[in-house]
Amino acid sequence: MPPRSVLICDDEPELAEEIAEFFIALGWSARIVNSGPEALRLLESGFSPTFLMTDLRMPGMTGEELIARVRRLPAHLRPRYVVVVTGHIWETMTPAEFDADRLFTKPIDPDALVAELDRMTGALPAGPYRGEAS
Amino acid sequence: MLIATSIGMLVATLELYRSQSAQQALLATSIRTSGWVAYQAELEFVNTHMALEIARVIPGDAQLADLSLRMEILLSRLPILYDSEEGRMIAQIDLFKPRIQEIERLLETCLDQLQSLPPDAAARASAVSRWRDELEPYGPILKTMLRESVLFNEQIGERERQLAETPATIPVVLGFGSGGVLIMLLLLQLRRDRRALGEIRTARAAQQGLETSLKSLIDAVPAGIVLVRPGTREVLFANPRARSLIGSDGGHPDWAALTSAALAVSGETESDQGEDRKPLVLNRPDGRILSLLTVVRDMVWQAEPVKLIAMADLTKLRDTELQLVHASKLASLGEMASAIGHELNQPLSVIRLAAENALRGLDRSIGRDVTASKLVRIVGQVERAQRITDQIRRYGRLPSSQNQHFPLRPALDLAIGFVANQYRLAGIALLGSFDLPAGIEVSGDQTMFEQVIVNLLVNSKDAFAEGPRRSSAPLTVHVSAKIEGSVVAISVSDNAGGIAQIVLDRLFQPLVTTKPAEKGTGLGLALARKIVRDMAGEIVGGNRDDGATFVITVPFQIPDCAAPGGPS
Ligand SMILES: Nc1ncnc2c1ncn2[C@@H]1O[C@H](COP(=O)(O)OP(=O)(O)O)[C@@H](O)[C@H]1O
Ligand SMILES: [Mg+2]
């Protein structure tokens, strides 16, 4: 299995760190950013992760805005999958509302998260994130 | 010719007199008990005046006998004005008394002289003229008294004045001489009087209708209303609310306690505007203590001057206020529930992952210090979660009924801390500038005060989300506090576009909101005003620059400091 990578975007540094550590322990490569613009900059510089995992409520640029911007990136710069992790307590949300592939609610169950991401990479054809290029 | 004129004048004068008496009698029935005595005196004064006029023109024996009778009657009426129960109710009767007694002496002299009048008509006429001139100046006194004693229906009062003035015009007209003109004038006057009679009847019907509507209104109002006869304090009427407040019917001794207490607190400072509402505590025989707010007013009830006592049950009011506080808190807690949930999920996520990572670290026998650092992180996150739940607990606590001194600065910090994360997430800069002497304290319920600040901050945050802003400046809310003379002024201002015109002048009324039901209750500012007023302070709000500004001013203390003053 090729090494998988994840870009974690959360304004909560401690949480981002713990998630990254968790993936690294599983043999992934993981990078952390604490805001949307930082994430965009990293993606534009050519770091093309398997997953972009982003929080929704962040100061400055929200998760939704980040995803919209990511969708407009050239195809080779886009992550393959976009995953939303949110602390919102509404239960009626669907990933489609945010144009994401998956949606997880905090507090995250790490094992379930990893199992799902594995399933995605195994079950879904490889390729860049299917956002519509503008 | 002269005789014809004289007879014509006599007939006309008598006609006029009859019509006036009829009108006066009609007025009398509408005035009835109240001011009855004043009215009787005035009526007899007018009658005496008419008798004098007639005797002056035709000074015959019959006319003089009639005059004598009129004077006797008037003389008998006058002492009643200051010597009877009813008369004593006329306003300032003691001031009038000496003048009334002057009239009495004058009448006695006239009556004496009347016994020994010469038979010569001219001499008789001149004596009668002299009496008339001497009595004339006293007319206005009785008229004033009558007006003072009764609350006139506007129209009846107007007509009364007209009638009272009419006799004075007769001598002038007589002086002109021409009988024909006089008779025409008098006939015209008769026509006018007949019309006026109709108006008076209509006015009386309207008055009765008004009284009926007033009664059903008084029955329906939620305040207790009692009508009391001023002198005896007898309860004339009590509406259903008043009866249920006292718990018995009129006549019961409890009512005497109520009415005398209410009239006593209303006291001499009876004014008809503003702050004449007096608190009154009443012990009911069943042990309940009523705390009432009373207003006492003079009014006329079924043509009798009475005291109206209106009372609101303050104990009830207090309950309602507490319910309002509670409802508002629950509502804003609901508003914040999602934010709180989000905030709690944050530390929970960190804890969960840190614990997981520590566990895996143990498996791979990573160094103890790594595991220890995870545990430290977990403890830190638990503390963070606890701070959140502490805030909610503070917020949900019941307000204490007593004011206590509390330090202002930490209270402001706690309130700001409560919303800080929501502000951060919404991208709103929250700036504070505090220019306060160290240790400054204010008096009140700290958590309630914090809630006021939280409400203002939440309102500002909502305002940014609500409408398009005019300015493109960064979203900013400014909290400042500084001393202004004897008070400390705490202001919260934003640049979110300002308060909508439609709510601007009703901001602090409960249930005034421009927000959708799931977001706004319209209780926040109403509650804020109540809390700040309980702190002996005031809160005002308005638009300034490109946003809303709310300013709270409250008295302050500085412990261990000689005088409260500006920061050193
Ligand atoms: N900072 C503000 N900017 C603009 N409008 C405001 C502000 N604060 C209050 N208002 C207006 O006053 C109304 C009443 O506020 P409030 O009593 O707190 O009730 P609520 O917030 O539940 O609507 C709000 O609905 C809003 O229209
Ligand atoms: Mg509000």
XYZ file of C-alpha atoms and ligand atoms in Angstrom:
730
model
C 0.000 0.000 0.000
C 1.489 3.370 -0.981
C 2.082 5.730 1.924
C -0.973 7.787 2.526
C -0.823 11.386 3.613
C -3.187 13.733 5.425
C -3.309 17.510 5.797
C -5.021 18.403 9.078
C -6.539 21.853 9.331
C -7.870 22.784 12.779
C -7.592 26.036 14.709
C -7.100 23.946 17.844
C -3.336 23.147 17.775
C -3.486 20.458 20.461
C -6.207 18.571 18.652
C -4.416 18.871 15.307
C -1.264 17.562 16.955
C -2.978 14.549 18.470
C -4.670 13.623 15.200
C -1.380 13.935 13.352
C 0.412 11.832 15.943
C -2.243 9.203 15.638
C -1.827 8.940 11.859
C 1.930 9.064 12.027
C 1.897 6.158 14.466
C -0.016 4.243 11.774
C 2.649 4.995 9.225
C 0.946 7.896 7.461
C 2.590 11.165 6.664
C 0.735 14.055 8.276
C 1.024 17.851 8.183
C -0.742 20.300 10.467
C -2.060 23.786 9.742
C -4.210 25.964 11.997
C -6.108 28.009 9.422
C -7.628 27.866 5.957
C -5.167 30.222 4.246
C -2.244 28.186 5.625
C -3.783 25.020 4.214
C -4.236 26.647 0.794
C -0.653 27.858 0.787
C 0.631 24.365 1.562
C -1.533 22.815 -1.160
C -0.461 25.441 -3.693
C 3.169 24.693 -2.917
C 2.613 21.150 -4.214
C 1.952 19.130 -1.062
C -0.767 16.927 -2.495
C -2.162 14.761 0.340
C -4.512 11.844 0.047
C -6.825 13.538 2.549
C -7.624 17.063 3.525
C -9.214 16.874 6.962
C -10.667 20.183 8.047
C -12.640 21.699 10.888
C -15.656 23.885 10.008
C -15.692 26.732 12.522
C -12.418 28.540 12.322
C -11.707 32.236 12.613
C -10.915 34.028 9.387
C -11.696 31.389 6.806
C -14.314 28.763 7.631
C -14.057 25.123 6.601
C -16.729 25.630 3.936
C -14.766 28.493 2.391
C -11.586 26.434 2.430
C -13.299 23.544 0.636
C -14.736 25.873 -1.986
C -11.284 27.333 -2.596
C -9.705 23.869 -2.741
C -12.217 22.852 -5.404
C -10.997 25.663 -7.624
C -7.343 24.590 -7.386
C -5.758 22.977 -10.475
C -6.439 19.225 -10.429
C -2.880 18.172 -9.630
C -2.810 20.329 -6.505
C -6.073 19.058 -5.056
C -6.180 16.424 -2.290
C -7.809 13.197 -3.296
C -10.478 13.300 -0.578
C -11.898 15.971 1.565
C -13.101 15.050 5.055
C -14.872 17.358 7.457
C -14.463 17.037 11.203
C -16.805 19.237 13.193
C -17.810 19.935 16.745
C -21.279 21.056 15.651
C -23.961 19.272 17.549
C -26.577 19.209 14.821
C -27.255 15.664 13.747
C -28.882 16.406 10.432
C -25.750 17.455 8.601
C -24.594 15.568 5.550
C -21.143 15.744 3.921
C -22.795 16.906 0.686
C -23.781 20.186 2.350
C -20.099 21.019 2.551
C -19.165 19.340 -0.701
C -17.017 16.893 1.270
C -16.572 13.141 0.903
C -17.058 12.303 4.542
C -18.167 14.018 7.680
C -17.087 13.111 11.208
C -18.262 14.681 14.395
C -16.120 15.442 17.411
C -15.185 13.859 19.689
C -13.611 11.660 17.051
C -13.421 7.919 17.486
C -9.929 7.425 16.003
C -10.344 3.757 15.136
C -13.600 4.361 13.304
C -11.972 7.278 11.508
C -9.049 5.246 10.291
C -11.234 2.303 9.303
C -13.386 4.610 7.209
C -10.411 6.311 5.536
C -8.926 2.917 4.737
C -12.199 1.798 3.270
C -12.279 4.932 1.115
C -8.818 4.474 -0.329
C -9.489 0.791 -0.907
C -12.976 1.111 -2.303
C -12.715 4.291 -4.288
C -10.728 4.577 -7.502
C -7.529 6.477 -7.125
C -7.403 9.917 -8.604
C -7.590 13.546 -7.706
C -10.491 14.910 -5.698
C -13.492 15.119 -7.981
C -14.140 18.779 -7.512
C -15.215 20.638 -10.604
C -12.384 22.722 -11.922
C -13.461 26.238 -12.737
C -97.325 103.954 27.695
C -95.178 103.768 30.795
C -97.689 101.438 32.426
C -97.860 99.263 29.352
C -94.081 99.061 29.253
C -93.912 98.274 32.941
C -96.459 95.476 32.627
C -94.694 94.156 29.541
C -91.430 94.152 31.395
C -92.984 92.441 34.361
C -94.451 89.690 32.237
C -91.208 89.236 30.366
C -89.177 89.238 33.546
C -91.458 86.683 35.122
C -91.202 84.489 32.016
C -87.449 84.717 32.124
C -87.464 83.956 35.825
C -89.680 80.895 35.306
C -87.502 79.522 32.557
C -84.401 80.103 34.623
C -85.880 78.358 37.605
C -86.835 75.412 35.436
C -83.297 75.155 34.130
C -81.801 75.582 37.536
C -84.043 72.824 38.821
C -82.915 70.572 36.017
C -79.322 71.315 36.810
C -80.079 70.567 40.404
C -81.107 67.008 39.661
C -77.885 66.325 37.827
C -75.815 67.801 40.550
C -77.804 65.974 43.207
C -76.051 65.281 46.444
C -72.647 66.670 45.681
C -72.479 70.357 46.231
C -76.189 70.303 46.902
C -75.937 72.812 49.639
C -73.801 75.153 47.582
C -76.260 74.802 44.792
C -79.251 75.570 47.053
C -77.586 78.687 48.358
C -76.761 79.835 44.855
C -80.321 79.137 43.666
C -81.778 81.137 46.528
C -79.356 83.923 45.845
C -80.568 84.096 42.234
C -84.205 83.978 43.420
C -83.608 86.814 45.861
C -81.917 88.749 43.106
C -84.941 88.281 40.831
C -87.325 89.338 43.654
C -85.261 92.472 44.128
C -85.453 93.285 40.413
C -89.213 92.808 40.366
C -89.772 94.842 43.545
C -87.634 97.615 42.124
C -89.866 97.950 39.039
C -93.144 97.316 40.844
C -92.655 98.107 44.529
C -96.122 96.838 45.570
C -96.988 95.069 48.869
C -97.212 91.657 47.225
C -93.791 92.065 45.607
C -92.244 93.210 48.879
C -93.804 90.270 50.739
C -92.318 87.918 48.145
C -88.945 89.632 48.495
C -89.104 89.261 52.263
C -89.839 85.538 51.913
C -86.944 85.061 49.479
C -84.545 86.837 51.791
C -85.683 84.708 54.743
C -85.105 81.522 52.752
C -81.690 82.662 51.572
C -80.783 83.596 55.143
C -81.719 80.107 56.296
C -79.615 78.464 53.566
C -76.374 80.277 54.152
C -75.255 78.816 57.534
C -75.664 75.320 56.106
C -72.679 76.082 53.862
C -70.205 76.074 56.716
C -72.157 74.349 59.464
C -73.258 71.052 57.916
C -71.546 67.768 57.127
C -72.102 68.275 53.394
C -71.081 71.910 53.467
C -67.764 71.092 55.105
C -66.812 69.200 51.957
C -66.700 72.354 49.879
C -63.101 73.205 49.100
C -61.676 76.001 51.250
C -65.012 76.597 52.953
C -63.280 78.185 55.926
C -61.964 80.959 53.712
C -65.474 81.661 52.438
C -67.120 81.594 55.841
C -66.526 85.261 56.869
C -67.887 86.521 53.535
C -70.986 84.348 53.865
C -71.582 85.739 57.311
C -71.377 89.240 55.838
C -74.225 88.313 53.477
C -76.219 87.084 56.475
C -75.783 90.378 58.319
C -76.709 92.309 55.197
C -79.884 90.270 54.753
C -80.842 90.819 58.391
C -80.487 94.593 57.959
C -82.586 94.515 54.768
C -85.296 92.482 56.489
C -85.375 94.971 59.392
C -85.710 97.910 57.037
C -88.364 96.089 55.026
C -90.684 96.143 58.079
C -90.653 99.902 58.226
C -90.722 100.970 54.570
C -92.671 104.109 53.700
C -95.717 103.681 51.409
C -94.183 106.048 48.812
C -93.377 104.007 45.699
C -90.317 106.032 44.691
C -88.781 105.749 48.169
C -89.522 102.012 48.232
C -87.966 101.567 44.794
C -84.804 103.392 45.800
C -84.493 101.318 49.014
C -84.882 98.093 47.009
C -82.290 99.352 44.487
C -79.851 100.041 47.336
C -80.293 96.535 48.776
C -79.803 95.045 45.344
C -76.564 97.006 44.839
C -75.281 95.959 48.257
C -76.071 92.277 47.721
C -74.813 92.112 44.126
C -71.048 91.911 44.865
C -71.560 88.702 46.893
C -72.929 86.796 43.913
C -69.529 85.637 42.597
C -68.597 84.127 45.992
C -71.466 81.676 45.907
C -70.824 80.917 42.254
C -67.172 80.164 42.954
C -68.122 77.912 45.825
C -70.572 76.032 43.697
C -67.974 75.494 41.036
C -65.465 74.323 43.612
C -67.871 71.893 45.120
C -68.911 69.962 42.067
C -67.080 68.389 39.237
C -69.147 69.855 36.447
C -69.962 68.173 33.311
C -68.369 70.522 30.784
C -71.635 71.517 29.144
C -73.683 71.823 32.279
C -71.001 73.934 33.870
C -70.921 76.233 30.849
C -74.683 76.607 30.827
C -74.700 77.214 34.558
C -72.322 80.122 34.186
C -74.437 81.599 31.416
C -77.564 81.373 33.534
C -75.891 82.932 36.510
C -74.725 85.875 34.451
C -78.056 86.550 32.793
C -79.757 88.408 35.709
C -76.986 90.975 35.705
C -77.860 91.994 32.147
C -81.481 92.697 32.971
C -80.987 96.020 34.790
C -78.800 97.277 31.958
C -81.417 96.370 29.409
C -84.121 97.904 31.558
C -82.095 101.065 31.692
C -82.336 101.330 27.927
C -86.019 101.802 28.297
C -87.747 100.759 25.144
C -90.214 98.078 26.132
C -90.539 96.594 22.639
C -86.847 96.017 22.218
C -86.684 94.559 25.687
C -89.531 92.162 25.059
C -87.925 91.034 21.818
C -84.644 90.490 23.561
C -86.319 88.534 26.297
C -88.241 86.392 23.841
C -84.997 85.670 21.982
C -83.447 84.709 25.277
C -86.367 82.367 25.919
C -85.812 80.613 22.576
C -82.107 80.241 23.318
C -82.884 78.863 26.742
C -85.247 76.271 25.337
C -82.518 75.089 22.985
C -80.016 75.018 25.807
C -82.460 72.928 27.789
C -82.270 70.262 25.059
C -78.491 70.369 25.170
C -78.489 69.872 28.905
C -80.752 66.827 28.578
C -78.415 65.348 25.964
C -75.416 66.057 28.136
C -77.058 64.319 31.053
C -77.837 61.256 28.967
C -74.226 61.180 27.792
C -73.053 61.466 31.382
C -75.178 58.533 32.443
C -73.873 56.475 29.518
C -70.344 57.340 30.542
C -70.975 56.190 34.077
C -72.276 52.831 32.839
C -69.239 52.283 30.607
C -66.964 53.370 33.419
C -68.494 50.802 35.719
C -68.003 47.909 33.291
C -64.467 49.102 32.637
C -63.674 49.174 36.337
C -65.147 45.700 36.701
C -62.907 44.388 33.964
C -59.512 45.880 34.838
C -56.972 43.545 36.463
C -56.134 46.114 39.155
C -58.124 46.265 42.360
C -60.344 49.330 42.453
C -62.221 50.589 45.480
C -64.415 53.663 45.745
C -64.588 55.185 49.185
C -66.725 57.970 50.599
C -64.126 60.451 51.846
C -65.493 61.456 55.244
C -66.870 58.169 56.543
C -64.478 55.933 54.573
C -67.414 53.754 53.743
C -66.715 51.430 50.798
C -69.196 52.346 48.076
C -67.916 49.954 45.468
C -65.175 47.373 44.992
C -64.440 45.617 41.741
C -63.986 41.807 41.630
C -60.184 42.056 41.683
C -60.259 44.189 44.825
C -62.649 41.746 46.496
C -60.385 38.814 45.704
C -57.329 40.709 46.963
C -58.887 41.459 50.321
C -60.719 38.175 50.431
C -64.024 39.515 51.704
C -66.815 41.851 50.764
C -67.074 45.521 51.587
C -68.096 46.455 55.124
C -65.743 43.877 56.623
C -63.203 45.382 59.072
C -60.315 44.502 56.701
C -61.612 47.079 54.307
C -61.417 49.796 56.894
C -57.754 48.842 57.394
C -57.164 49.015 53.676
C -58.967 52.230 52.966
C -57.582 54.187 55.878
C -54.051 52.913 55.178
C -54.364 53.795 51.503
C -55.779 57.227 52.170
C -53.170 57.834 54.844
C -50.204 56.959 52.609
C -51.634 58.991 49.793
C -51.653 61.788 52.344
C -51.452 65.461 51.561
C -49.078 65.048 48.677
C -51.866 64.245 46.282
C -50.788 65.234 42.856
C -52.227 64.114 39.595
C -49.007 63.385 37.783
C -46.260 60.797 38.010
C -44.829 59.522 41.234
C -47.824 59.355 43.509
C -47.874 55.588 43.551
C -47.415 54.458 47.123
C -46.401 51.015 48.331
C -48.632 49.578 51.007
C -48.258 46.424 53.059
C -51.433 44.808 54.286
C -51.840 41.826 56.600
C -54.729 39.667 55.638
C -56.490 37.760 58.411
C -55.592 34.479 56.683
C -51.923 35.289 57.249
C -51.090 36.369 53.736
C -49.124 39.543 53.526
C -50.096 41.636 50.583
C -47.672 44.072 49.161
C -49.698 46.571 47.194
C -48.959 49.574 45.085
C -51.736 52.106 45.508
C -52.864 55.226 43.734
C -55.573 57.475 45.173
C -57.591 59.778 42.967
C -60.549 62.086 43.435
C -63.472 61.358 41.216
C -67.210 61.760 40.984
C -69.200 58.577 41.295
C -72.956 58.768 40.817
C -72.751 62.519 41.289
C -70.913 62.223 44.561
C -67.275 63.135 45.149
C -65.417 59.962 46.159
C -61.873 58.668 46.558
C -60.813 56.068 44.066
C -58.167 53.680 45.364
C -56.475 51.602 42.685
C -54.108 48.863 43.777
C -51.762 46.464 42.075
C -50.512 43.329 43.815
C -46.742 43.762 43.969
C -46.068 40.257 45.242
C -47.505 38.953 42.006
C -45.480 41.476 40.050
C -42.306 40.339 41.740
C -43.105 36.726 40.810
C -43.622 37.705 37.219
C -40.321 39.503 37.122
C -38.551 36.447 38.454
C -40.257 34.327 35.833
C -39.093 36.760 33.199
C -35.529 36.439 34.432
C -35.769 32.692 34.313
C -37.410 32.551 30.892
C -34.795 34.863 29.485
C -31.957 32.873 30.917
C -33.314 29.601 29.614
C -33.890 31.184 26.247
C -30.416 32.599 25.930
C -29.002 29.360 27.282
C -30.837 27.674 24.424
C -29.389 30.222 22.023
C -25.978 29.303 23.289
C -26.525 25.570 23.551
C -24.974 24.839 20.184
C -21.984 27.024 20.916
C -21.554 25.354 24.285
C -21.837 21.905 22.739
C -19.222 22.815 20.187
C -16.906 24.115 22.858
C -17.236 21.006 24.984
C -16.589 18.722 22.037
C -13.256 20.388 21.498
C -11.544 19.269 24.728
C -13.325 15.927 24.519
C -11.734 15.335 21.114
C -8.290 16.172 22.385
C -8.753 13.931 25.420
C -9.966 11.048 23.360
C -7.048 11.236 20.898
C -4.411 11.935 23.526
C -5.595 8.921 25.513
C -5.559 6.780 22.373
C -2.062 7.935 21.437
C -0.814 7.319 24.968
C -2.267 3.826 24.882
C -0.570 3.027 21.570
C 2.618 4.537 22.901
C 2.480 2.079 25.804
C 2.133 -0.805 23.328
C 5.226 0.319 21.483
C 6.912 0.963 24.827
C 7.693 4.554 24.046
C 9.358 6.542 26.810
C 7.490 7.300 30.006
C 7.869 11.037 29.508
C 5.854 10.871 26.280
C 3.064 9.065 28.088
C 3.309 11.538 30.970
C 3.000 14.485 28.583
C -0.176 12.950 27.176
C -1.636 12.639 30.645
C -0.720 16.235 31.413
C -2.464 17.281 28.237
C -5.547 15.278 29.216
C -5.683 16.896 32.643
C -5.372 20.298 30.972
C -8.264 19.538 28.657
C -10.429 18.280 31.490
C -9.802 21.573 33.254
C -10.796 23.406 30.124
C -14.048 21.448 29.914
C -14.660 22.204 33.552
C -14.279 25.934 32.958
C -17.012 25.689 30.356
C -19.371 23.820 32.638
C -18.549 26.271 35.440
C -19.620 29.126 33.240
C -22.884 27.408 32.466
C -23.439 26.748 36.143
C -22.811 30.388 37.005
C -25.177 31.387 34.298
C -27.935 29.055 35.391
C -27.721 29.901 39.075
C -30.729 31.578 40.653
C -30.227 35.263 41.355
C -29.847 36.199 44.991
C -32.292 38.800 46.186
C -29.682 40.821 48.019
C -27.144 43.135 46.502
C -23.543 42.436 47.374
C -20.353 44.252 46.568
C -18.330 42.519 43.926
C -15.184 43.483 42.059
C -16.044 44.917 38.656
C -13.007 43.959 36.641
C -13.157 40.154 37.159
C -16.899 40.225 36.443
C -16.262 41.943 33.119
C -13.485 39.462 32.330
C -15.744 36.497 33.117
C -18.514 37.834 30.883
C -16.087 38.487 28.055
C -14.546 35.059 28.566
C -17.954 33.505 28.185
C -18.357 34.750 24.625
C -14.696 34.999 23.638
C -14.615 31.743 21.719
C -17.829 32.486 19.846
C -16.350 35.854 18.886
C -13.104 34.259 17.776
C -14.960 31.793 15.591
C -17.135 34.503 14.081
C -14.039 36.531 13.290
C -15.096 39.491 15.429
C -12.389 41.411 17.233
C -13.300 41.911 20.879
C -11.381 44.860 22.286
C -11.383 45.948 25.909
C -10.178 49.207 27.348
C -10.481 49.531 31.069
C -9.474 52.683 32.835
C -10.428 51.712 36.363
C -8.959 52.230 39.804
C -7.602 49.028 41.300
C -10.099 46.970 43.265
C -13.134 48.972 42.154
C -16.372 47.348 43.263
C -20.000 47.695 42.321
C -23.042 46.473 44.181
C -25.514 43.931 42.867
C -25.754 40.293 41.904
C -22.541 39.452 40.109
C -23.844 36.676 37.888
C -26.810 38.799 36.845
C -24.478 41.642 36.006
C -22.273 39.286 33.999
C -25.372 38.186 32.189
C -26.171 41.764 31.209
C -22.726 42.123 29.620
C -23.050 38.706 27.956
C -26.451 39.730 26.548
C -25.003 42.916 25.087
C -22.085 41.031 23.576
C -24.374 38.364 22.106
C -26.606 41.100 20.638
C -23.602 42.713 18.965
C -22.444 39.377 17.610
C -25.957 38.677 16.276
C -26.069 42.131 14.689
C -23.063 41.280 12.531
C -24.799 38.150 11.304
C -28.099 39.908 10.679
C -27.845 42.405 7.908
C -25.511 43.845 5.330
C -23.105 46.321 6.848
C -22.474 49.734 5.442
C -18.832 49.839 6.337
C -16.118 47.436 5.297
C -14.109 48.029 8.467
C -13.105 44.893 10.393
C -15.871 43.507 12.632
C -15.127 45.018 16.008
C -16.826 45.154 19.381
C -15.406 47.455 21.989
C -15.963 46.996 25.710
C -14.794 49.889 27.823
C -15.131 50.941 31.432
C -14.191 54.202 33.082
C -15.162 56.454 35.953
C -17.523 59.288 35.186
C -18.038 61.365 38.315
C -19.849 59.315 40.919
C -20.572 56.369 38.626
C -18.639 53.892 36.571
C -19.661 53.768 32.905
C -19.386 50.456 31.092
C -20.002 50.621 27.384
C -20.362 48.007 24.676
C -20.226 49.335 21.150
C -20.068 47.608 17.802
C -19.798 48.543 14.141
C -22.466 46.116 12.984
C -24.711 48.698 11.316
C -26.824 49.816 14.266
C -30.226 49.160 15.758
C -33.209 48.968 13.425
C -35.377 52.080 13.467
C -38.532 50.098 14.277
C -37.211 48.882 17.623
C -35.092 51.896 18.530
C -37.563 53.546 20.871
C -38.830 50.276 22.395
C -35.469 48.571 22.898
C -35.912 47.857 26.577
C -39.464 46.616 26.422
C -39.885 42.878 26.810
C -40.595 40.774 23.716
C -39.304 43.415 21.322
C -37.097 41.627 18.846
C -36.167 41.642 15.186
C -34.736 38.156 15.340
C -36.328 34.889 14.242
C -38.038 32.944 17.020
C -35.294 30.362 17.436
C -32.694 33.043 17.962
C -34.280 36.012 19.727
C -36.646 36.335 22.626
C -36.694 40.098 22.982
C -36.087 39.613 26.689
C -32.364 40.344 26.814
C -32.487 44.105 27.041
C -35.661 44.210 29.138
C -33.926 42.015 31.646
C -30.717 44.037 31.393
C -32.586 47.200 32.333
C -34.218 45.487 35.297
C -30.927 44.132 36.573
C -29.091 47.426 36.141
C -31.887 49.347 37.860
C -31.741 46.876 40.744
C -28.116 47.980 40.994
C -29.304 51.602 41.293
C -27.932 52.235 37.829
C -29.193 52.926 34.357
C -28.682 51.495 30.898
C -29.170 53.375 27.662
C -28.690 52.326 24.073
C -28.588 53.956 20.703
C -26.825 54.196 17.392
C -23.451 55.820 16.994
C -21.202 55.931 13.972
C -21.739 52.669 12.174
C -23.160 50.613 14.985
C -24.916 50.344 18.298
C -23.611 51.581 21.622
C -24.991 50.566 24.984
C -23.837 52.317 28.141
C -24.410 51.094 31.691
C -23.804 53.486 34.551
C -23.739 52.195 38.127
C -22.504 53.578 41.435
C -19.189 52.174 42.646
C -17.016 51.795 45.738
C -13.305 51.451 46.212
C -12.568 49.442 49.354
C -9.820 50.740 51.672
C -9.757 53.969 49.822
C -10.740 57.333 51.281
C -12.927 58.705 48.535
C -14.306 57.292 45.341
C -12.717 59.295 42.621
C -10.951 59.046 39.335
C -8.071 56.665 38.749
C -4.819 57.958 40.137
N -25.941 45.765 19.108
C -27.103 45.803 18.435
N -27.142 46.142 17.122
C -28.300 46.168 16.439
N -29.503 45.877 16.984
C -29.536 45.534 18.289
C -28.351 45.478 19.086
N -28.710 45.113 20.324
C -30.051 44.937 20.311
N -30.550 45.191 19.098
C -31.959 45.120 18.695
O -32.767 45.076 19.865
C -33.615 43.941 19.835
C -33.893 43.482 21.237
O -32.759 42.938 21.836
P -32.923 41.938 23.062
O -33.814 42.586 24.058
O -31.556 41.538 23.534
O -33.706 40.711 22.473
P -33.213 39.631 21.385
O -31.709 39.706 21.324
O -33.701 38.338 21.916
O -33.875 40.018 20.090
C -32.895 42.951 18.946
O -33.799 42.029 18.350
C -32.244 43.856 17.918
O -33.167 44.197 16.894
Mg -30.363 39.647 22.983
